[in-house]
C-alpha cells in the first residue's frame, strides 16, 4: 500500500539541480516528514526531515549547503530542492512520514515507493 508518492527524479549531469516532491495523505498533515535515499548496494541513509510546524533536523554533511527541505502544508506536499548534484547523490529517494521528526528510518511509519535520481559525470 502506497501512502506517499514521490516525483521529480530524473537524469542530470554533475552540478545540475532537481526538485523532488512528495504528496502525502491529509491524515499525515501533522506528521513529521523526511527524505531518505538508497544507492545500489548501500544502506538507506537519512537526507533531511521537517515537522509539520517547520522544525528541521540538522542536514547530514554530504548535503549541507546543497539540499533544502520544505513543505507546502496546505497542499500536503513536501519538497527537496537539490542543487550542485554529484554522482554520489545517485540513488532512489524516498519520502516518509512519522509521529516525530527524527533521523532514523524506524521512526517513520509510512513510506513512498521512491523516485530515481541519477547524476552523470
PDB file of C-alpha atoms in Angstrom:
ATOM      1  CA  UNK A   1       0.000   0.000   0.000  1.00  0.00           C
ATOM      2  CA  UNK A   2       1.474   3.324  -1.110  1.00  0.00           C
ATOM      3  CA  UNK A   3       0.799   6.093   1.380  1.00  0.00           C
ATOM      4  CA  UNK A   4       3.113   8.738  -0.064  1.00  0.00           C
ATOM      5  CA  UNK A   5       4.015   9.441  -3.681  1.00  0.00           C
ATOM      6  CA  UNK A   6       7.334  10.900  -4.797  1.00  0.00           C
ATOM      7  CA  UNK A   7       8.029  12.617  -8.097  1.00  0.00           C
ATOM      8  CA  UNK A   8      10.640  14.807  -9.731  1.00  0.00           C
ATOM      9  CA  UNK A   9      13.510  12.388 -10.106  1.00  0.00           C
ATOM     10  CA  UNK A  10      15.443  12.033 -13.309  1.00  0.00           C
ATOM     11  CA  UNK A  11      18.799  12.120 -15.019  1.00  0.00           C
ATOM     12  CA  UNK A  12      21.013  15.184 -14.627  1.00  0.00           C
ATOM     13  CA  UNK A  13      24.662  15.997 -15.118  1.00  0.00           C
ATOM     14  CA  UNK A  14      27.054  16.802 -12.314  1.00  0.00           C
ATOM     15  CA  UNK A  15      26.313  20.269 -10.971  1.00  0.00           C
ATOM     16  CA  UNK A  16      22.690  20.196 -12.046  1.00  0.00           C
ATOM     17  CA  UNK A  17      19.558  20.560  -9.954  1.00  0.00           C
ATOM     18  CA  UNK A  18      16.369  18.653  -9.274  1.00  0.00           C
ATOM     19  CA  UNK A  19      13.316  19.376  -7.168  1.00  0.00           C
ATOM     20  CA  UNK A  20      11.649  16.337  -5.685  1.00  0.00           C
ATOM     21  CA  UNK A  21       8.068  16.386  -4.449  1.00  0.00           C
ATOM     22  CA  UNK A  22       6.183  14.094  -2.103  1.00  0.00           C
ATOM     23  CA  UNK A  23       2.417  14.162  -1.828  1.00  0.00           C
ATOM     24  CA  UNK A  24       1.087  12.632   1.363  1.00  0.00           C
ATOM     25  CA  UNK A  25      -2.419  11.884   2.665  1.00  0.00           C
ATOM     26  CA  UNK A  26      -4.230  14.580   4.577  1.00  0.00           C
ATOM     27  CA  UNK A  27      -4.247  12.447   7.708  1.00  0.00           C
ATOM     28  CA  UNK A  28      -0.465  12.931   7.825  1.00  0.00           C
ATOM     29  CA  UNK A  29      -0.632  16.723   7.808  1.00  0.00           C
ATOM     30  CA  UNK A  30       0.587  16.929  11.415  1.00  0.00           C
ATOM     31  CA  UNK A  31       3.208  14.204  10.984  1.00  0.00           C
ATOM     32  CA  UNK A  32       6.889  14.790  10.577  1.00  0.00           C
ATOM     33  CA  UNK A  33       8.098  14.065   7.061  1.00  0.00           C
ATOM     34  CA  UNK A  34      11.534  13.165   5.799  1.00  0.00           C
ATOM     35  CA  UNK A  35      13.655  12.249   2.814  1.00  0.00           C
ATOM     36  CA  UNK A  36      15.902   9.200   2.717  1.00  0.00           C
ATOM     37  CA  UNK A  37      17.939   7.790  -0.128  1.00  0.00           C
ATOM     38  CA  UNK A  38      19.456   4.464  -1.040  1.00  0.00           C
ATOM     39  CA  UNK A  39      22.203   3.836  -3.549  1.00  0.00           C
ATOM     40  CA  UNK A  40      22.732   0.376  -5.095  1.00  0.00           C
ATOM     41  CA  UNK A  41      24.452  -1.931  -2.631  1.00  0.00           C
ATOM     42  CA  UNK A  42      24.279   0.585   0.194  1.00  0.00           C
ATOM     43  CA  UNK A  43      22.105   1.126   3.245  1.00  0.00           C
ATOM     44  CA  UNK A  44      19.300   3.614   3.256  1.00  0.00           C
ATOM     45  CA  UNK A  45      20.545   6.933   4.601  1.00  0.00           C
ATOM     46  CA  UNK A  46      18.925   9.999   6.053  1.00  0.00           C
ATOM     47  CA  UNK A  47      18.811  13.143   3.940  1.00  0.00           C
ATOM     48  CA  UNK A  48      16.509  15.666   5.631  1.00  0.00           C
ATOM     49  CA  UNK A  49      13.451  15.917   7.879  1.00  0.00           C
ATOM     50  CA  UNK A  50      10.882  18.552   8.773  1.00  0.00           C
ATOM     51  CA  UNK A  51       7.995  18.673  11.232  1.00  0.00           C
ATOM     52  CA  UNK A  52       4.526  19.927  10.438  1.00  0.00           C
ATOM     53  CA  UNK A  53       5.444  23.181  12.222  1.00  0.00           C
ATOM     54  CA  UNK A  54       8.646  23.646  10.229  1.00  0.00           C
ATOM     55  CA  UNK A  55      11.260  22.353  12.653  1.00  0.00           C
ATOM     56  CA  UNK A  56      14.178  20.646  10.921  1.00  0.00           C
ATOM     57  CA  UNK A  57      16.871  18.245  11.949  1.00  0.00           C
ATOM     58  CA  UNK A  58      20.444  19.165  11.012  1.00  0.00           C
ATOM     59  CA  UNK A  59      21.372  18.177   7.475  1.00  0.00           C
ATOM     60  CA  UNK A  60      23.990  15.467   7.042  1.00  0.00           C
ATOM     61  CA  UNK A  61      27.385  16.740   5.984  1.00  0.00           C
ATOM     62  CA  UNK A  62      27.075  15.308   2.492  1.00  0.00           C
ATOM     63  CA  UNK A  63      24.060  17.507   1.666  1.00  0.00           C
ATOM     64  CA  UNK A  64      24.816  20.568   3.777  1.00  0.00           C
ATOM     65  CA  UNK A  65      24.599  23.701   1.666  1.00  0.00           C
ATOM     66  CA  UNK A  66      23.229  21.860  -1.371  1.00  0.00           C
ATOM     67  CA  UNK A  67      19.821  20.435  -0.395  1.00  0.00           C
ATOM     68  CA  UNK A  68      16.840  22.188   1.161  1.00  0.00           C
ATOM     69  CA  UNK A  69      13.735  20.533   2.594  1.00  0.00           C
ATOM     70  CA  UNK A  70      10.415  22.354   2.705  1.00  0.00           C
ATOM     71  CA  UNK A  71       6.683  21.764   2.945  1.00  0.00           C
ATOM     72  CA  UNK A  72       3.644  23.397   1.469  1.00  0.00           C
ATOM     73  CA  UNK A  73       1.268  22.422   4.230  1.00  0.00           C
ATOM     74  CA  UNK A  74      -1.954  23.468   2.555  1.00  0.00           C
ATOM     75  CA  UNK A  75      -1.042  21.271  -0.417  1.00  0.00           C
ATOM     76  CA  UNK A  76       0.046  18.240   1.619  1.00  0.00           C
ATOM     77  CA  UNK A  77       3.326  18.307  -0.262  1.00  0.00           C
ATOM     78  CA  UNK A  78       6.951  18.075   0.830  1.00  0.00           C
ATOM     79  CA  UNK A  79       9.830  19.133  -1.388  1.00  0.00           C
ATOM     80  CA  UNK A  80      13.533  18.530  -1.620  1.00  0.00           C
ATOM     81  CA  UNK A  81      15.447  21.086  -3.647  1.00  0.00           C
ATOM     82  CA  UNK A  82      18.754  19.568  -4.705  1.00  0.00           C
ATOM     83  CA  UNK A  83      21.468  21.767  -6.168  1.00  0.00           C
ATOM     84  CA  UNK A  84      25.045  21.096  -7.224  1.00  0.00           C
ATOM     85  CA  UNK A  85      24.310  17.419  -7.647  1.00  0.00           C
ATOM     86  CA  UNK A  86      27.149  14.928  -7.619  1.00  0.00           C
ATOM     87  CA  UNK A  87      27.416  11.352  -8.911  1.00  0.00           C
ATOM     88  CA  UNK A  88      27.376  10.082  -5.334  1.00  0.00           C
ATOM     89  CA  UNK A  89      23.889  11.560  -4.960  1.00  0.00           C
ATOM     90  CA  UNK A  90      22.610   8.874  -7.318  1.00  0.00           C
ATOM     91  CA  UNK A  91      20.016   6.599  -5.776  1.00  0.00           C
ATOM     92  CA  UNK A  92      16.362   6.085  -5.035  1.00  0.00           C
ATOM     93  CA  UNK A  93      14.925   8.883  -2.937  1.00  0.00           C
ATOM     94  CA  UNK A  94      12.097   8.025  -0.567  1.00  0.00           C
ATOM     95  CA  UNK A  95       9.747  10.203   1.389  1.00  0.00           C
ATOM     96  CA  UNK A  96       8.479   9.084   4.770  1.00  0.00           C
ATOM     97  CA  UNK A  97       6.061  10.204   7.464  1.00  0.00           C
ATOM     98  CA  UNK A  98       6.024   9.570  11.197  1.00  0.00           C
ATOM     99  CA  UNK A  99       4.822  10.920  14.501  1.00  0.00           C
ATOM    100  CA  UNK A 100       8.035  12.769  15.382  1.00  0.00           C
ATOM    101  CA  UNK A 101      10.851  14.357  13.444  1.00  0.00           C
ATOM    102  CA  UNK A 102      13.943  12.152  13.512  1.00  0.00           C
ATOM    103  CA  UNK A 103      16.954  10.997  11.525  1.00  0.00           C
ATOM    104  CA  UNK A 104      16.441   7.238  11.884  1.00  0.00           C
ATOM    105  CA  UNK A 105      14.274   5.317   9.447  1.00  0.00           C
ATOM    106  CA  UNK A 106      12.490   3.242  12.144  1.00  0.00           C
ATOM    107  CA  UNK A 107      10.963   6.493  13.398  1.00  0.00           C
ATOM    108  CA  UNK A 108       8.856   6.691  10.246  1.00  0.00           C
ATOM    109  CA  UNK A 109       5.824   4.505   9.845  1.00  0.00           C
ATOM    110  CA  UNK A 110       4.815   5.258   6.269  1.00  0.00           C
ATOM    111  CA  UNK A 111       6.882   5.344   3.090  1.00  0.00           C
ATOM    112  CA  UNK A 112       6.568   6.058  -0.579  1.00  0.00           C
ATOM    113  CA  UNK A 113       7.882   3.848  -3.372  1.00  0.00           C
ATOM    114  CA  UNK A 114      10.724   6.203  -4.220  1.00  0.00           C
ATOM    115  CA  UNK A 115      11.877   8.217  -7.202  1.00  0.00           C
ATOM    116  CA  UNK A 116      15.117   7.559  -9.063  1.00  0.00           C
ATOM    117  CA  UNK A 117      17.795  10.235  -9.157  1.00  0.00           C
ATOM    118  CA  UNK A 118      20.745   9.658 -11.456  1.00  0.00           C
ATOM    119  CA  UNK A 119      23.652  12.087 -11.663  1.00  0.00           C
ATOM    120  CA  UNK A 120      26.039  11.564 -14.554  1.00  0.00           C
ATOM    121  CA  UNK A 121      29.527  12.973 -14.844  1.00  0.00           C
TER     122      UNK A 121
END
